[in-house]
PDB file of C-alpha atoms in Angstrom:
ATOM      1  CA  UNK V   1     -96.165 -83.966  50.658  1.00  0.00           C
ATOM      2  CA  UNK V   2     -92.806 -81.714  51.069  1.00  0.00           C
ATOM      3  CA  UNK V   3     -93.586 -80.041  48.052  1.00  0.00           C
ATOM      4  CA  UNK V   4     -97.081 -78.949  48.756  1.00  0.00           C
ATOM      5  CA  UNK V   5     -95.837 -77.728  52.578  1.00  0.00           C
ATOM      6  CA  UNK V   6     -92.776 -75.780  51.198  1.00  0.00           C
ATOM      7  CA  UNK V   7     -94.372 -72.309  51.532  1.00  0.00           C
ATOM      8  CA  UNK V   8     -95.479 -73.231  55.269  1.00  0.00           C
ATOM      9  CA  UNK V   9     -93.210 -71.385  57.877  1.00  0.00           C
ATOM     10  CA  UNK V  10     -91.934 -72.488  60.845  1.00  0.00           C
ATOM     11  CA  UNK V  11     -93.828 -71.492  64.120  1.00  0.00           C
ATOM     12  CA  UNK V  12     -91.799 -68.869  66.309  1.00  0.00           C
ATOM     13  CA  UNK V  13     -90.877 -70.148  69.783  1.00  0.00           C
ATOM     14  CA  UNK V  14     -93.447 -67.612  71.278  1.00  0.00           C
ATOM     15  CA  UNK V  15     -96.277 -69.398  69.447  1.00  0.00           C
ATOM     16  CA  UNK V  16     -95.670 -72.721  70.543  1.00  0.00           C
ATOM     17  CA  UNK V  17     -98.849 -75.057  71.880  1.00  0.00           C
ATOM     18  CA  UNK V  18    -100.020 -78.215  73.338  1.00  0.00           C
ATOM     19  CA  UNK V  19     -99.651 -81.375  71.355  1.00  0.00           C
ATOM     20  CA  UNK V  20    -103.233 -81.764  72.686  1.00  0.00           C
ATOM     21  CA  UNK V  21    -104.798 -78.427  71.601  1.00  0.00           C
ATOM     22  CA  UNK V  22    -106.979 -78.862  68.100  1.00  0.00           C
ATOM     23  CA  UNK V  23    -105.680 -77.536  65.123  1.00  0.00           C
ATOM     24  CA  UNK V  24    -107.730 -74.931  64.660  1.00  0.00           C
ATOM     25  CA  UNK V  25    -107.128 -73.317  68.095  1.00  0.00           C
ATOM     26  CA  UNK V  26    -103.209 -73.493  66.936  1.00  0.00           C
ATOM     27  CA  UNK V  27    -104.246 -71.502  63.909  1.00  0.00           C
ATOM     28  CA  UNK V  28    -105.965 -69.133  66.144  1.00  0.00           C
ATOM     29  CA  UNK V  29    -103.400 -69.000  69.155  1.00  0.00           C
ATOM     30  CA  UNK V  30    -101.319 -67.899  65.419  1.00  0.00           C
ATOM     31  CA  UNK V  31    -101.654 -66.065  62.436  1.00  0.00           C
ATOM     32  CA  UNK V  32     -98.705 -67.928  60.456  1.00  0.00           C
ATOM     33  CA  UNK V  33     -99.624 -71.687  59.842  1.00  0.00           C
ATOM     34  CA  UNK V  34     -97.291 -74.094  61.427  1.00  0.00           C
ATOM     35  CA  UNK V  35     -96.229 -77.705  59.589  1.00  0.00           C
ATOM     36  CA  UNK V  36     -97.984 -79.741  62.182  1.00  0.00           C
ATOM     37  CA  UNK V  37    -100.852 -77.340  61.729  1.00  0.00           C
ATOM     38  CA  UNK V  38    -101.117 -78.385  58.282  1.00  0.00           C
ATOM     39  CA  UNK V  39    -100.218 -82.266  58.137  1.00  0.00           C
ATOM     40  CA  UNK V  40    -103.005 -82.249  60.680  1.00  0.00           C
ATOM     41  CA  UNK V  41    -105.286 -80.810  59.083  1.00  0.00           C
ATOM     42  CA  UNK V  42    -104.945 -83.069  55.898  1.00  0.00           C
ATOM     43  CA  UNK V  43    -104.892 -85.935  58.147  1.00  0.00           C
ATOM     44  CA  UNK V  44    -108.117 -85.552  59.959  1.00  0.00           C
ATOM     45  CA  UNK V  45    -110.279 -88.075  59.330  1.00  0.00           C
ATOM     46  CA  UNK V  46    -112.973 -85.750  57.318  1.00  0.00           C
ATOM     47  CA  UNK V  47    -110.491 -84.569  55.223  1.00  0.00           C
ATOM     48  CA  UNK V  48    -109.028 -88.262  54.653  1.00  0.00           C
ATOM     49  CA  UNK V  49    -112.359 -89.130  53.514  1.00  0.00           C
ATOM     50  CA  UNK V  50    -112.942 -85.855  51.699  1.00  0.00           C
ATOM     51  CA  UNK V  51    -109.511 -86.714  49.851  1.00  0.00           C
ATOM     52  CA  UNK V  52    -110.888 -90.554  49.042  1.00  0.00           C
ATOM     53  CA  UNK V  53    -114.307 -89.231  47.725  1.00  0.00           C
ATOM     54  CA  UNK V  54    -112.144 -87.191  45.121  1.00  0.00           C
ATOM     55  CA  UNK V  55    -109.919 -90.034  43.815  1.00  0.00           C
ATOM     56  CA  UNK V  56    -112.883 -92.205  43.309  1.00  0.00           C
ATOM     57  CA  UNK V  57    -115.534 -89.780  41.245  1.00  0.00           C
ATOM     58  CA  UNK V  58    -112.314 -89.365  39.139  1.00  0.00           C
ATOM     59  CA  UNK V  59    -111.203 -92.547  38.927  1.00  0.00           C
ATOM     60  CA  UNK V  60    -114.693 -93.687  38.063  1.00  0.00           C
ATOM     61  CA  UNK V  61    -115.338 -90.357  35.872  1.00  0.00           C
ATOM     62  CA  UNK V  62    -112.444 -90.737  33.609  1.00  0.00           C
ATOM     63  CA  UNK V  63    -112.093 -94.688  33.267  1.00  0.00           C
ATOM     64  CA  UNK V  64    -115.937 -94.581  31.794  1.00  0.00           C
ATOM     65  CA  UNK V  65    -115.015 -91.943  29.436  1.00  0.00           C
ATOM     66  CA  UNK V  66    -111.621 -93.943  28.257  1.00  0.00           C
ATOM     67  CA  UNK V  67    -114.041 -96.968  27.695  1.00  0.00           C
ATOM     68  CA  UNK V  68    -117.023 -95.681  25.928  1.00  0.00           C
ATOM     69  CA  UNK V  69    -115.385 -95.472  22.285  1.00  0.00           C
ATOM     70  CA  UNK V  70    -114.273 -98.855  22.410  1.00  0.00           C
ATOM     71  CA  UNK V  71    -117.541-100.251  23.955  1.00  0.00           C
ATOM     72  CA  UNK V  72    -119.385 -98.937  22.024  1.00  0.00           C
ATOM     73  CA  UNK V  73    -117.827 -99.644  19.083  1.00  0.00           C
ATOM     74  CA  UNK V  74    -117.496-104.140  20.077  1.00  0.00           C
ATOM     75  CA  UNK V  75    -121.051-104.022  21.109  1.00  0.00           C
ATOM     76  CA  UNK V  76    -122.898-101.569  18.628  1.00  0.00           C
ATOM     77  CA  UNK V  77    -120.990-100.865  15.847  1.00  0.00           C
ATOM     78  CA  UNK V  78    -121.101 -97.248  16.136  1.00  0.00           C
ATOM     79  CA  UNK V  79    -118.823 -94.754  14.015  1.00  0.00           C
ATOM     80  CA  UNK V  80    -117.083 -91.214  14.581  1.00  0.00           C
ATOM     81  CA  UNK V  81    -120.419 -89.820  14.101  1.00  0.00           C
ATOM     82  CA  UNK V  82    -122.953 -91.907  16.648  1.00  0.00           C
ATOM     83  CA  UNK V  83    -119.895 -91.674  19.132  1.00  0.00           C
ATOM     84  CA  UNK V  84    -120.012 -87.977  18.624  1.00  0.00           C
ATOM     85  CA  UNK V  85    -123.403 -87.822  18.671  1.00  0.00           C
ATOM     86  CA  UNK V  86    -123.113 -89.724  21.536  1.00  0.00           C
ATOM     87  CA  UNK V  87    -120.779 -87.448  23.442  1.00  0.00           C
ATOM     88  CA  UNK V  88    -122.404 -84.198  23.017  1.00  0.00           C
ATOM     89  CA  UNK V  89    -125.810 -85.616  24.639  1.00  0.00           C
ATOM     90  CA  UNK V  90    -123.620 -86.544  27.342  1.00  0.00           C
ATOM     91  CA  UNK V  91    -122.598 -83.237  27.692  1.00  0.00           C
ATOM     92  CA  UNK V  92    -125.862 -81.579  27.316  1.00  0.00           C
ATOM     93  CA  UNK V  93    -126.955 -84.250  30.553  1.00  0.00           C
ATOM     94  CA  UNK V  94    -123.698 -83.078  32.499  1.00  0.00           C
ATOM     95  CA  UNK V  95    -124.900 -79.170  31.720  1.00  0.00           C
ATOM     96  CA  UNK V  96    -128.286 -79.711  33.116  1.00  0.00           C
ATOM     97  CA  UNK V  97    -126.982 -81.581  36.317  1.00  0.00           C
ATOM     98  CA  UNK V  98    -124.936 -78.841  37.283  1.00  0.00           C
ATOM     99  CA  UNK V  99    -127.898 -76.025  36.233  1.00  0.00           C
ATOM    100  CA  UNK V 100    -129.581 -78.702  38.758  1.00  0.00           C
ATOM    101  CA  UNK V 101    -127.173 -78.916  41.514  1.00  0.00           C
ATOM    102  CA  UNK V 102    -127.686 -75.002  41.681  1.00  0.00           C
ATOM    103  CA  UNK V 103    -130.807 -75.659  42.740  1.00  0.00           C
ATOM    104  CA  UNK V 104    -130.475 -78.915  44.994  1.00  0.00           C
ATOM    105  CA  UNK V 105    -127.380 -77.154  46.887  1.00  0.00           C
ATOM    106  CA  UNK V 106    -129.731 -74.890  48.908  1.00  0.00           C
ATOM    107  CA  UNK V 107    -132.266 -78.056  49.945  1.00  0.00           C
ATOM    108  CA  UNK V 108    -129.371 -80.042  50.549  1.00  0.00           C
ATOM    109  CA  UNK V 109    -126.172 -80.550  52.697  1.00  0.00           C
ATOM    110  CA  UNK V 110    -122.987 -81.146  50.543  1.00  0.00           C
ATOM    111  CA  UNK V 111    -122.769 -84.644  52.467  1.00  0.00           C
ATOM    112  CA  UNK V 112    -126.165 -85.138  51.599  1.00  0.00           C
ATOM    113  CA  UNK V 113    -125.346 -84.891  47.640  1.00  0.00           C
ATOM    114  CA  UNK V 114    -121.872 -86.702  47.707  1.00  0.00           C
ATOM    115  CA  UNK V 115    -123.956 -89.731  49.754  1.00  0.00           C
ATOM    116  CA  UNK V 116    -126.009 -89.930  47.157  1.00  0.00           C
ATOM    117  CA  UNK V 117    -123.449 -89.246  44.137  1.00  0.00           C
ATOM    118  CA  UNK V 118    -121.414 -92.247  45.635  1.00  0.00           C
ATOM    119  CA  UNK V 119    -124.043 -94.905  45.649  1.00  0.00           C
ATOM    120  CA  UNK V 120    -125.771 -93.677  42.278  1.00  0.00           C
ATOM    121  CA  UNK V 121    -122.216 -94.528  40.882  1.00  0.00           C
ATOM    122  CA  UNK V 122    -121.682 -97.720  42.342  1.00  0.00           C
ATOM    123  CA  UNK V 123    -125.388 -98.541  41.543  1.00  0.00           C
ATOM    124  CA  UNK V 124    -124.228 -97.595  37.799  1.00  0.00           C
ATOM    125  CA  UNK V 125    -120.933 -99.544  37.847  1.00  0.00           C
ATOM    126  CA  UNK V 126    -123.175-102.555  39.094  1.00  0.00           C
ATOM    127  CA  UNK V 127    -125.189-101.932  35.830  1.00  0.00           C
ATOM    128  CA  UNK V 128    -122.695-101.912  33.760  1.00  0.00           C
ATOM    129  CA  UNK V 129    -121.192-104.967  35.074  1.00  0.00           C
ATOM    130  CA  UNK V 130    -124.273-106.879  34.000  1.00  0.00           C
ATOM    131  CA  UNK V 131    -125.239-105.318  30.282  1.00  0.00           C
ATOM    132  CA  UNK V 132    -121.623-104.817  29.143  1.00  0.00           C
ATOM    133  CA  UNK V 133    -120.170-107.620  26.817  1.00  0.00           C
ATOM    134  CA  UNK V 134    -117.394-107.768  24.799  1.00  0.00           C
ATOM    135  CA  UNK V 135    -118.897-108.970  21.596  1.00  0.00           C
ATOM    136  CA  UNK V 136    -121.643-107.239  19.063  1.00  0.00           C
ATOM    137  CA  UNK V 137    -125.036-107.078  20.853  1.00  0.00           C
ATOM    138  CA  UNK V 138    -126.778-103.982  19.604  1.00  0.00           C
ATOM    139  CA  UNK V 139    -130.062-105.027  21.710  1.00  0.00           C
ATOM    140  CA  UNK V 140    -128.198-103.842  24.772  1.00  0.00           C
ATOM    141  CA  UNK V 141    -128.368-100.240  24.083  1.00  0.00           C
ATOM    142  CA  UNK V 142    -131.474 -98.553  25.982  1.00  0.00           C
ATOM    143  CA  UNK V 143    -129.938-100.848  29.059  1.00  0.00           C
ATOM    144  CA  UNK V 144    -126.146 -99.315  28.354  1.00  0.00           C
ATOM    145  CA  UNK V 145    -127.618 -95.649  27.472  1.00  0.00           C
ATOM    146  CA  UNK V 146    -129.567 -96.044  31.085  1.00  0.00           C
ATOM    147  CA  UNK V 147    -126.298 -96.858  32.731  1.00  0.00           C
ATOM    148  CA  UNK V 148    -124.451 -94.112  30.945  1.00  0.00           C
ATOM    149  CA  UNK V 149    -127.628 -91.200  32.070  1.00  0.00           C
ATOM    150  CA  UNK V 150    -127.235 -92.923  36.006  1.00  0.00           C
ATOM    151  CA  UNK V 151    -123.660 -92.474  35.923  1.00  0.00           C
ATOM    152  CA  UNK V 152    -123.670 -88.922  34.388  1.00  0.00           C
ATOM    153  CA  UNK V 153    -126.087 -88.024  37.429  1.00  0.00           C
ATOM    154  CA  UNK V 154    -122.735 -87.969  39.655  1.00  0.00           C
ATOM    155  CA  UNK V 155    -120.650 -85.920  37.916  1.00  0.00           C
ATOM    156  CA  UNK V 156    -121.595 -83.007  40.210  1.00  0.00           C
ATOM    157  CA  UNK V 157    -120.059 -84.933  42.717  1.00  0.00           C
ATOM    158  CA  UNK V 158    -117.076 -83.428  42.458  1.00  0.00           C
ATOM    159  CA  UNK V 159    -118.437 -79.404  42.945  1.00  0.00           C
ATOM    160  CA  UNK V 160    -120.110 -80.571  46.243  1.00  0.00           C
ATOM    161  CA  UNK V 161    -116.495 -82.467  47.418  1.00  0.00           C
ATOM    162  CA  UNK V 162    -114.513 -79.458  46.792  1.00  0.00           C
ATOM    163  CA  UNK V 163    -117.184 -77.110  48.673  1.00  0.00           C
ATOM    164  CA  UNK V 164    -116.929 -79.179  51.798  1.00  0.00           C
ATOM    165  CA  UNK V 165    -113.382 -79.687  51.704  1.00  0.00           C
ATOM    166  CA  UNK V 166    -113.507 -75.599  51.421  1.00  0.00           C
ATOM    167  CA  UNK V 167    -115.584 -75.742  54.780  1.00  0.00           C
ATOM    168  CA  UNK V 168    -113.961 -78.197  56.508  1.00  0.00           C
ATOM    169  CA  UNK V 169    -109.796 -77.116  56.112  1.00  0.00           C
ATOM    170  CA  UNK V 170    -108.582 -74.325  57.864  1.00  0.00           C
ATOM    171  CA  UNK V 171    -108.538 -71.462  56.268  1.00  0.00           C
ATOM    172  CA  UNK V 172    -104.973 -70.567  57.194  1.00  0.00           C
ATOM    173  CA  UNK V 173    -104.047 -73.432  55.002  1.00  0.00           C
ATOM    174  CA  UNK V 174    -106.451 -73.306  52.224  1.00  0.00           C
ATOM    175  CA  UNK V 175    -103.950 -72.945  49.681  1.00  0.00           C
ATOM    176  CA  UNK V 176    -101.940 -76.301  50.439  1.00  0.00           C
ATOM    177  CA  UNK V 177    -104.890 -78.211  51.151  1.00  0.00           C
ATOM    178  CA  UNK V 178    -106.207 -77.609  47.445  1.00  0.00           C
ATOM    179  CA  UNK V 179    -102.767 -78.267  46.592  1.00  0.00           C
ATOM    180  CA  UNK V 180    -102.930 -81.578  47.962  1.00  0.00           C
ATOM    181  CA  UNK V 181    -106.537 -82.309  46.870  1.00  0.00           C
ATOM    182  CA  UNK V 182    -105.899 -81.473  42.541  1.00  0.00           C
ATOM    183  CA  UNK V 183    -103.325 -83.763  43.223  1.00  0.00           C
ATOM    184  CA  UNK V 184    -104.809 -86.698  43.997  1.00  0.00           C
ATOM    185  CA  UNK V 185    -107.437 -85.408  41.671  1.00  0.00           C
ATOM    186  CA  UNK V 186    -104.691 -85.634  38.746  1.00  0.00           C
ATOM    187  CA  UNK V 187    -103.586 -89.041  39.937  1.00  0.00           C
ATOM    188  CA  UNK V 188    -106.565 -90.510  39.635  1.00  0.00           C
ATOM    189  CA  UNK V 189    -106.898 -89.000  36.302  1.00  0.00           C
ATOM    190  CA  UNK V 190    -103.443 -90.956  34.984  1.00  0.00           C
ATOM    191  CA  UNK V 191    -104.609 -94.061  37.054  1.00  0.00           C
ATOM    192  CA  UNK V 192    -108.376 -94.038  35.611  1.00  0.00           C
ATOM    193  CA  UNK V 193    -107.610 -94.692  32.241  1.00  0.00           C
ATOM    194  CA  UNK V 194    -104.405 -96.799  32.625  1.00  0.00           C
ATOM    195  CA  UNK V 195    -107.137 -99.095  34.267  1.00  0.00           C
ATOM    196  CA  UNK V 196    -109.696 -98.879  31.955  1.00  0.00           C
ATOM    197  CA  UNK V 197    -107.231 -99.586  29.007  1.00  0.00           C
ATOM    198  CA  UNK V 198    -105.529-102.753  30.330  1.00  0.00           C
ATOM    199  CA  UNK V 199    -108.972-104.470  31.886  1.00  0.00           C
ATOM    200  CA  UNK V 200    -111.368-103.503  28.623  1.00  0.00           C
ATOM    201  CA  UNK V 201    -111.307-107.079  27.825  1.00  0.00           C
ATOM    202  CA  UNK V 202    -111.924-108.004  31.171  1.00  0.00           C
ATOM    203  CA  UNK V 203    -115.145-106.008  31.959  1.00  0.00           C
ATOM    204  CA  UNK V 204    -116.078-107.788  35.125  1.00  0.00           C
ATOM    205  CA  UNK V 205    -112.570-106.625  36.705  1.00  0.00           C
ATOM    206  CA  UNK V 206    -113.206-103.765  35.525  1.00  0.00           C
ATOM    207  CA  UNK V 207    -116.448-103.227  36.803  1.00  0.00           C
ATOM    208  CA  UNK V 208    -115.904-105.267  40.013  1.00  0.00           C
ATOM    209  CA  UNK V 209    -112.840-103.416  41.454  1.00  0.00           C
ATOM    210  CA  UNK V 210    -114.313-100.001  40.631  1.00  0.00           C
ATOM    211  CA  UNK V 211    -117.479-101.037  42.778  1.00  0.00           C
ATOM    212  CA  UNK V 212    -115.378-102.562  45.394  1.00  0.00           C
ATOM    213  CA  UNK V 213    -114.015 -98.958  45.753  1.00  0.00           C
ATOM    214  CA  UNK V 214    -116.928 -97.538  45.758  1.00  0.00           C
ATOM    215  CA  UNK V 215    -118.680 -99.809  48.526  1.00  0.00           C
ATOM    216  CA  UNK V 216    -115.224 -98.810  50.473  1.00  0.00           C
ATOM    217  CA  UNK V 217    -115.771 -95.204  50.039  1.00  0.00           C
ATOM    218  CA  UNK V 218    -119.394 -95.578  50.848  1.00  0.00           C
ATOM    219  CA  UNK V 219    -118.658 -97.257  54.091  1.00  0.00           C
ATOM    220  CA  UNK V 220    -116.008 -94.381  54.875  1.00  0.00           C
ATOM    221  CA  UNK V 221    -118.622 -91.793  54.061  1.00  0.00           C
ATOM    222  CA  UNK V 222    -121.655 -93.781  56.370  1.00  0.00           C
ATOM    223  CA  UNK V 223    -119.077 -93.784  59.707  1.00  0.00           C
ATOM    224  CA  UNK V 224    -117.716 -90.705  59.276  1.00  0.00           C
ATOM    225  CA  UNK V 225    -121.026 -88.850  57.704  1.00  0.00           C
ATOM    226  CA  UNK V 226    -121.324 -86.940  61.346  1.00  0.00           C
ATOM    227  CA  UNK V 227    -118.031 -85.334  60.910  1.00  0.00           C
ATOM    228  CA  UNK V 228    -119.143 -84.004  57.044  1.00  0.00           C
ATOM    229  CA  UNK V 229    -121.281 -81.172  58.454  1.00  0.00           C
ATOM    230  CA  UNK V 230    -120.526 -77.705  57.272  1.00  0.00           C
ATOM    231  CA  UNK V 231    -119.249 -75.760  60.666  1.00  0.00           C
ATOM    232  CA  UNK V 232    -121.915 -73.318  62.242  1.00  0.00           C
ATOM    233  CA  UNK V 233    -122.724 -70.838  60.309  1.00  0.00           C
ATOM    234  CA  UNK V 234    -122.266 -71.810  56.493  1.00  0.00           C
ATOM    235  CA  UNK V 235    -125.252 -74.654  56.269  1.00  0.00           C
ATOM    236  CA  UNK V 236    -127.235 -71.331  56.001  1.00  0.00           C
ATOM    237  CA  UNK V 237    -128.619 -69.908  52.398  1.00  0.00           C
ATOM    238  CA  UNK V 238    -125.703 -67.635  50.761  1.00  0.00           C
ATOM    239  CA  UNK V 239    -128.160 -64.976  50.532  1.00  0.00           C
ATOM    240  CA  UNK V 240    -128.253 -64.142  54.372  1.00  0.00           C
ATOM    241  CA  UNK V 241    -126.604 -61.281  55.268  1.00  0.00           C
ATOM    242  CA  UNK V 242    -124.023 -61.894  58.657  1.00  0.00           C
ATOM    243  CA  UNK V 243    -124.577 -65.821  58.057  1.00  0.00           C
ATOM    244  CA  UNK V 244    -121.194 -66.498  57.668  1.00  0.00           C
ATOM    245  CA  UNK V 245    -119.199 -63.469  57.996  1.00  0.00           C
ATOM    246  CA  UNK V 246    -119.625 -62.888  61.434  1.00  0.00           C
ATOM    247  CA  UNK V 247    -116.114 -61.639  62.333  1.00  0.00           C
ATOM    248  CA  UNK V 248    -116.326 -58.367  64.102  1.00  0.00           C
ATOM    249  CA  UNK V 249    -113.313 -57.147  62.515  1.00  0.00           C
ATOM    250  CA  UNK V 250    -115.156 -58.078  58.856  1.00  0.00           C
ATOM    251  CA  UNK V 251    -117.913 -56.039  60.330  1.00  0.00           C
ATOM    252  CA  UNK V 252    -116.786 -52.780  61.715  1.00  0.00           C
ATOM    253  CA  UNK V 253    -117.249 -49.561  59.425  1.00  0.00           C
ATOM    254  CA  UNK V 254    -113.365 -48.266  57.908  1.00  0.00           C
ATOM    255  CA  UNK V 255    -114.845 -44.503  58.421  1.00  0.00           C
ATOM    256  CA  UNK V 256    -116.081 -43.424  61.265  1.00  0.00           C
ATOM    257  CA  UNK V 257    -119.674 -42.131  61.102  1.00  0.00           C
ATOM    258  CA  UNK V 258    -119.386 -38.396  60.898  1.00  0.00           C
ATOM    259  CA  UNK V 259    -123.373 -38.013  62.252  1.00  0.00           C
ATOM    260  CA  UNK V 260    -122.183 -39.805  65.033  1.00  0.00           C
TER     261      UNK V 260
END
């Protein structure tokens, strides 16, 4: 955590506040961002959640993909070229989800999607759980290939997450907060597939502590989903003009208006 605070000044004495005021007055009582501005800011309970709703689409993101070439390869038989095959109609799905989330992004709230992302993946890790053996069963596929297209539904999981985290942190601190969140978004990449290497040949741990996560997640997300609202003023369509920029300062003309 020092590391990611290190280019965080000290408050002057001048711009000292309550321990009671909010964070965000602080950052507008100052323009320099303070250390307790910031630890507070990553330690709000939004932002906690925020932070566990990144680890786990990783987590879950990356151990899948470190398991599919074995998998597939105990239970169908497939070569480099089916697993290629394989891969690139993966990625064609992923393409289309994020043309889609485009699209769904201005019906829906970003809690909205990553409530949804998070119990499409545990559904999917439930479905694995149960079609998933360890020996050759090639009549398995369409149920493995309909676990696979569930669980590729919440990759854009992870654009919504970062937008709301945008929204939510101060902007004073924007920099360290991202900081802190590709992190523990590169942490969960090492841990993924450390996990889904040592537990291949135990599928149901496998499977059963990733849902486990996921139903803890879930429940973080469901008591905290009133706090996951954009602030007042950016739930509206980009395309309207003074929706979120509604600082005077943003809006004043530079040159004065010589018909004036």
């Amino acid at each position: 955590m020092v590391f990611f605070l290190h280019d965080v000044p000290y408050a002057d004495e001048d711009n000292n506040v309550e321990e009671t005021e909010h964070p965000r007055q602080v950052a507008q009582a100052s323009e320099t961002p303070t250390y307790k501005t910031a630890l507070w800011e990553l330690l709000r309970e939004e932002t906690v959640v925020l932070l566990t709703v990144t680890f786990f689409t990783a987590f879950n993101k990356i151990g899948l993909e470190t398991s599919v070439t074995p998998l597939v390869l105990m239970m169908f038989r497939w070569k480099e070229v089916e697993t290629s095959i394989f891969f690139i109609c993966c990625g064609l799905e992923v393409l289309a989800c994020y043309v889609g989330l485009s699209y769904i992004s201005k019906k829906f709230h970003d809690r909205t999607i990553i409530l949804w992302g998070v119990m499409l993946s545990c559904l999917s890790q439930a479905w694995f759980m149960a079609v998933c053996t360890n020996t050759y069963n090639p009549g398995r596929l369409p149920f493995y290939l309909t676990g696979v297209a569930v669980h590729l539904l919440t990759f854009p999981v992870d654009a919504a997450t970062a937008s709301l985290f945008s929204k939510l942190t101060d902007p004073s601190i924007q920099g360290v907060a991202h900081g802190v969140r590709n992190a523990v978004y590169s942490t969960s990449n090492i841990i993924g597939p450390v996990w889904a290497g040592a537990t291949l040949h135990m599928l149901k741990v496998m499977f059963g502590v990733t849902i486990g996560i996921g139903g803890l997640v879930l429940a973080m997300i469901l008591l905290s989903f009133g706090r996951l609202k954009e602030p007042q003023g950016q739930d509206e369509p980009q395309g309207a003009v003074g929706s979120v920029n509604a600082d005077p300062d943003e809006t004043t003309l530079l040159l004065p208006n010589s018909n004036a």
